[in-house]
Coordinates of C-alpha atoms in Angstrom, one line a residue:
X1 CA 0.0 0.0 0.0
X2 CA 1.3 3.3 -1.1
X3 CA 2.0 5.6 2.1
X4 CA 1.9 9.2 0.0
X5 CA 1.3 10.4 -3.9
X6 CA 3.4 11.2 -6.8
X7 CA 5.3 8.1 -6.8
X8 CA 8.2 7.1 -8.5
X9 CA 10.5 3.8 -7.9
X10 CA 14.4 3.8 -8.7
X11 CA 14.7 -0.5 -10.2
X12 CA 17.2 -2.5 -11.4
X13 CA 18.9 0.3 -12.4
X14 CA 16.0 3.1 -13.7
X15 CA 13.6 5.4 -12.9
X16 CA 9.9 4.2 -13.2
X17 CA 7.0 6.1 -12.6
X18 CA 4.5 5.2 -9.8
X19 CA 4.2 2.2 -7.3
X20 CA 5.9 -0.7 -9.0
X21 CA 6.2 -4.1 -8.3
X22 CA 9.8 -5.4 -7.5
X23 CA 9.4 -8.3 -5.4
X24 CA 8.3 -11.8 -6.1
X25 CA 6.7 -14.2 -4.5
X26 CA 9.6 -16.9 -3.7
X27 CA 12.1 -13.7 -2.4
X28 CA 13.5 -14.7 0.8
X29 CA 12.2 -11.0 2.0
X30 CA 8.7 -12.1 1.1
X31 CA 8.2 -14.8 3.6
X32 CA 11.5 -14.9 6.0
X33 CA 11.3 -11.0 6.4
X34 CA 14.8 -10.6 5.6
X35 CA 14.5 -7.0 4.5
X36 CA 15.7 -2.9 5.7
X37 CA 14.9 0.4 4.6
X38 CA 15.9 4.0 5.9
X39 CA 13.7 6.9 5.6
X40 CA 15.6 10.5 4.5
X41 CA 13.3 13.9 3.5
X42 CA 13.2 16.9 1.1
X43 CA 11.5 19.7 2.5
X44 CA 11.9 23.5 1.8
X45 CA 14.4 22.0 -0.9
X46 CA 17.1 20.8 1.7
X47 CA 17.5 16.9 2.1
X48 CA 19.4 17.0 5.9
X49 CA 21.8 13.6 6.5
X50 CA 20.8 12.2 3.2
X51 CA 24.3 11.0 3.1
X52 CA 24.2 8.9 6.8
X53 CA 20.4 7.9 6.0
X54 CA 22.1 6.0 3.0
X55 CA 25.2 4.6 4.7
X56 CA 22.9 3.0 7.7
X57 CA 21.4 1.5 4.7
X58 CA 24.0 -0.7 4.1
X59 CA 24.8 -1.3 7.6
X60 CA 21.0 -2.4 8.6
X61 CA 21.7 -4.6 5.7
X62 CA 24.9 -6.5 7.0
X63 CA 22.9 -6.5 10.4
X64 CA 20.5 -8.7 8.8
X65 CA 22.8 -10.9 6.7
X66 CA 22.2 -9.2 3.5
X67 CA 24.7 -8.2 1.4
X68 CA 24.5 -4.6 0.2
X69 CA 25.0 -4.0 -3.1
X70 CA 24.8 0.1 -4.0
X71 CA 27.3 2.5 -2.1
X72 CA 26.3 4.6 0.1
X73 CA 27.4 7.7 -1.9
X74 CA 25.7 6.0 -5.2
X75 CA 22.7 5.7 -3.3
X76 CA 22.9 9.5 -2.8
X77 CA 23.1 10.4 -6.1
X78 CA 20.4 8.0 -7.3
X79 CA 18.1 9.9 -4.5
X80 CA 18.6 13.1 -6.3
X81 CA 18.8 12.3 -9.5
X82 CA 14.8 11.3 -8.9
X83 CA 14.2 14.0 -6.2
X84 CA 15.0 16.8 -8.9
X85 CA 12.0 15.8 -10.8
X86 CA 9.7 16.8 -8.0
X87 CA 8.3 20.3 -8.3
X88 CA 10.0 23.4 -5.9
X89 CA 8.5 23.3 -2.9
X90 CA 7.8 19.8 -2.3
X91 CA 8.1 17.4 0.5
X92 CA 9.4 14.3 -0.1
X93 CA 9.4 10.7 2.2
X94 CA 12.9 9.2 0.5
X95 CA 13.1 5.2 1.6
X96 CA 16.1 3.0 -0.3
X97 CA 15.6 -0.9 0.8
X98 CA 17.1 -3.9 0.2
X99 CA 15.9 -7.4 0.8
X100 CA 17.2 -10.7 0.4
X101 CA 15.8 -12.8 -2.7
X102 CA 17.6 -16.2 -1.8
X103 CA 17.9 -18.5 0.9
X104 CA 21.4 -20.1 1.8
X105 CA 21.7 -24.0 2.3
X106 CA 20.1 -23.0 5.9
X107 CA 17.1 -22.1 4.2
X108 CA 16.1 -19.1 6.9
X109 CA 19.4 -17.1 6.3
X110 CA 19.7 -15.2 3.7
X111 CA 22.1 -16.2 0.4
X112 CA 24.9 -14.1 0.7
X113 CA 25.2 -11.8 -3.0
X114 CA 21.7 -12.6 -4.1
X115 CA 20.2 -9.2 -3.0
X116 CA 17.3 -6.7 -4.2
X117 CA 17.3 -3.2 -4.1
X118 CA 14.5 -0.4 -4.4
X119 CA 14.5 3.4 -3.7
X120 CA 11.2 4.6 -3.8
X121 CA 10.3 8.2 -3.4
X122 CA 6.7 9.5 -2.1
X123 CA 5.6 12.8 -1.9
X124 CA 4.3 13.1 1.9
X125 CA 3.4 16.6 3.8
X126 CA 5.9 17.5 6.5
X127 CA 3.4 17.9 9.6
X128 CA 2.5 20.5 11.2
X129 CA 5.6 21.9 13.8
X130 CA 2.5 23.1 16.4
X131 CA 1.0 19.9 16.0
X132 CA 1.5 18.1 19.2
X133 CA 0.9 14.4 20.3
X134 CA 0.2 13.0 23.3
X135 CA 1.4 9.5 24.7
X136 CA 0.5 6.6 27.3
X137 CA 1.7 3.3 28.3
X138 CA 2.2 0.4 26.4
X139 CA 1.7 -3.1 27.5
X140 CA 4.6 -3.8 24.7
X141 CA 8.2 -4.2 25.2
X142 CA 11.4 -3.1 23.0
X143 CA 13.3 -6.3 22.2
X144 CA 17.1 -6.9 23.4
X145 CA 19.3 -7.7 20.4
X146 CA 19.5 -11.3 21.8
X147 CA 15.9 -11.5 20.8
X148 CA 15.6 -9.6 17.7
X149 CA 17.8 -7.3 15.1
X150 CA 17.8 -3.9 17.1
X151 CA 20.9 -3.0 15.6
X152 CA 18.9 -2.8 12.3
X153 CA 16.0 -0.4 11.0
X154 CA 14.4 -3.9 9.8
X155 CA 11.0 -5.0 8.4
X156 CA 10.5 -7.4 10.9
X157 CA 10.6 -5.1 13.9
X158 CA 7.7 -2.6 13.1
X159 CA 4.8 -5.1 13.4
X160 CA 5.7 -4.6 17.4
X161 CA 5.6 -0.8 16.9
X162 CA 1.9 -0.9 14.9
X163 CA 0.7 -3.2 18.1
X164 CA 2.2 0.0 20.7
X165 CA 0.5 2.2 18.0
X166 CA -2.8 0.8 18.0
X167 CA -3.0 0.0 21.9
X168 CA -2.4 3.8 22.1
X169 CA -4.5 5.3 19.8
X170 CA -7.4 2.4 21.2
X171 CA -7.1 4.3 24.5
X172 CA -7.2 7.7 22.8
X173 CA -3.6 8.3 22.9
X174 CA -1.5 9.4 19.5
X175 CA 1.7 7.3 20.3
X176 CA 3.3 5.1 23.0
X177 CA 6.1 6.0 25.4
X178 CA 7.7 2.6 25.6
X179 CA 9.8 0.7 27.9
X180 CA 12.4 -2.0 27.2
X181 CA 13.2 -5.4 29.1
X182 CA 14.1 -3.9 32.2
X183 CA 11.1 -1.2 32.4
X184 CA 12.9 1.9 31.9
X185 CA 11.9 4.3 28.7
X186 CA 13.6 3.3 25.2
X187 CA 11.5 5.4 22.8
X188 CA 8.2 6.2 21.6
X189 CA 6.5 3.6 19.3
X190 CA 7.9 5.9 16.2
X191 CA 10.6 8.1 17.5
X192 CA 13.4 8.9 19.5
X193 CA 11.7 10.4 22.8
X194 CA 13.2 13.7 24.8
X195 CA 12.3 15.3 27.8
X196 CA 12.9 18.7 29.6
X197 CA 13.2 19.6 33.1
X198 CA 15.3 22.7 34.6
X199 CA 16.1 23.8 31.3
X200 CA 18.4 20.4 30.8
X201 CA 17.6 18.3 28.2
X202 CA 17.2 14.3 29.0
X203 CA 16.8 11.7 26.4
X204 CA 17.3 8.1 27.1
X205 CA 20.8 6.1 27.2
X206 CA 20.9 4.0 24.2
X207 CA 21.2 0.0 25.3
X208 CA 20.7 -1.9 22.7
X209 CA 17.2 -2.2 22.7
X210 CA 16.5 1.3 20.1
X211 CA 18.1 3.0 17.0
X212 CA 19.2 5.9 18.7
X213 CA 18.2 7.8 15.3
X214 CA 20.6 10.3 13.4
X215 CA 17.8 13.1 13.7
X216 CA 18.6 12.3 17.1
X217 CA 22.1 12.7 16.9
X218 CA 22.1 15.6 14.9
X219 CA 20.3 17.7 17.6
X220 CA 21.8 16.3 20.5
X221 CA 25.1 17.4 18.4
X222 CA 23.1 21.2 17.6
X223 CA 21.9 21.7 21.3
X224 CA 25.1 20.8 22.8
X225 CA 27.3 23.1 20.0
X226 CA 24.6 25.7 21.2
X227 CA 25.6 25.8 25.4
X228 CA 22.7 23.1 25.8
X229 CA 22.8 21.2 28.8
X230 CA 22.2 17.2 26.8
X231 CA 22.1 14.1 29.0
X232 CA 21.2 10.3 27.6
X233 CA 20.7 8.6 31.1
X234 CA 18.7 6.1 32.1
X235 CA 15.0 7.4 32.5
X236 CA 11.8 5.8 33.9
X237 CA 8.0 6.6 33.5
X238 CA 8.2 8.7 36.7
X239 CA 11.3 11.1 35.4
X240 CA 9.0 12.0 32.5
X241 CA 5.9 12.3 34.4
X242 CA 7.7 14.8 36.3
X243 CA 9.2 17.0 33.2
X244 CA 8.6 20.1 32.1
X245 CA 8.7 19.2 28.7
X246 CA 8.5 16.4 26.0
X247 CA 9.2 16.1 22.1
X248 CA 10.0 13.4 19.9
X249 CA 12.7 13.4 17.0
X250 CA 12.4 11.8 13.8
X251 CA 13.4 12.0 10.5
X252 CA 9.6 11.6 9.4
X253 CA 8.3 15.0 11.4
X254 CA 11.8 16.2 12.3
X255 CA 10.6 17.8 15.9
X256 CA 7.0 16.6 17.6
X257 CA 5.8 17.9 20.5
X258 CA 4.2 16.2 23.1
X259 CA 0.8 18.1 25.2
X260 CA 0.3 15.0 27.6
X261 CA 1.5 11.5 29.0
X262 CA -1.2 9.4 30.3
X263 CA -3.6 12.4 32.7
X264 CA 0.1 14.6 32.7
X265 CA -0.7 17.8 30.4
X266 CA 2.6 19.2 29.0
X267 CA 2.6 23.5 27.4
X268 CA 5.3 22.7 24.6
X269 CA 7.9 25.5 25.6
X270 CA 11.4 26.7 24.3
X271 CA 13.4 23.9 25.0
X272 CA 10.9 22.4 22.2
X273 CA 11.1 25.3 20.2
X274 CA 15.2 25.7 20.2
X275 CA 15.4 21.9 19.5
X276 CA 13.5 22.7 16.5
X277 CA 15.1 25.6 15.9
X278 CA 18.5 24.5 15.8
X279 CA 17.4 21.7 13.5
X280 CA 16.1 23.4 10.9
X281 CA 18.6 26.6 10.9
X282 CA 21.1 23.5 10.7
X283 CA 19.5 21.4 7.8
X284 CA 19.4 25.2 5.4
X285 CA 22.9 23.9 4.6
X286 CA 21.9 20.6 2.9
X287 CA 20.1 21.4 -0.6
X288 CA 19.6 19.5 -3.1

């Protein structure tokens, strides 16, 4: 199912137009789920981190036994090369993929060389930055990577965060602040969480158990270049029922904020804003 309009689908080597089929049925990424993707963006004619969305690409791939086959800085180019057919002004969801088509002598790992890559690019509204969310509990768990491929943004994983989603949203919630094995706060169900409190900013310790996401990194990188105060520490459901603020980070909706956690109300403030802020004055320098 197509997840925005004005489609077009980079193939064994060209461009084609719309939502085109490019897996079959007997691909090992059909029915072993041996398959990654990254999401970059074009918005306001910038495309921020294009280059390190590619290159974990490649790295979610070896994470998952599947051996890449387009470098990073190819990648890049073929990205462009389809975004500059877009008109001015538009906003753009950018998702390369691979997935393995053959199974090895094991059968459920992948066939090392026998790989198939897409880069699809959907035009999809940036959301609106005074749009906030609010979140809850979740009765789901992030897995540890001796359970499952955290180390990867894999396929395979987001069935866990569409049950989070749907819990939430079932209790009238718009996303999940989730917990890994041990009960202390990973992430939301789609983003890399933050919270506020005495002008500090807290965002959780990565473990394992999360991509700790290069929008992520990028402001933590901004704030701190900035004479921000930025911990990752370990944080519970309590610490952020006690902040002052919340926002998520993503490359999907760059900077969300957060109005409420379960009956908590938050007012979005400037440590929201200046995340935001310094994200966007940033990602000027990345055009197309």
């Amino acid at each position: 199912m197509a997840f925005g309009k004005n489609i077009r689908t980079w193939f064994e080597g060209a461009w084609h137009e719309g939502d085109i089929a490019v897996m079959r049925a007997a691909d090992h990424g059909l029915w072993q789920g041996s398959s990654v993707f990254d999401g970059a963006r074009l918005f306001d004619g910038v495309v921020p981190d294009l280059d390190a969305h590619c290159a974990r690409t490649n790295r979610s791939a070896e994470a998952l036994m599947i051996t890449p086959t387009i470098a990073p800085e190819d990648m890049v180019e073929i990205a462009r090369e389809g975004l500059r057919k877009y008109d001015t002004g538009a906003a753009v969801y950018v998702r390369p993929m691979y997935w393995a088509i053959a199974g090895s002598d094991l059968g459920v790992a992948p066939k090392p060389g026998e790989t198939g890559f897409a880069l699809c690019l959907e035009e999809v509204a940036m959301p609106d930055p005074s749009k906030a969310t609010t979140l809850t509990t979740t009765q789901f768990r992030r897995p540890v990577l001796a359970d499952n491929v955290t180390d990867a943004k894999a396929g395979c994983l987001y069935p866990n965060n569409a049950r989070m989603l749907v819990e939430a949203q079932r209790k009238g919630f718009g996303n999940a602040l989730v917990q890994d094995a041990m009960g202390n706060v990973a992430e939301s169900a789609t983003a890399n969480v933050w919270m506020v409190k005495d002008g500090e900013y807290f965002t959780p310790m990565p473990n394992g158990t999360f991509l700790a996401g290069l929008t992520r990194k990028r402001i933590m990188g901004l704030l701190r270049e900035g004479g921000e105060t930025v911990h990752e520490a370990v944080l519970t459901l309590d610490d952020f029922r006690n902040a002052d603020e919340v926002f998520l980070t993503g490359n999907f909706a760059k900077v969300t904020p957060v109005a409420g956690f379960d009956d908590v109300s938050y007012t979005p403030g400037k440590g929201t804003q200046r995340a935001r802020e310094a994200y966007m004055d940033w990602a000027q320098g990345s055009p197309l």
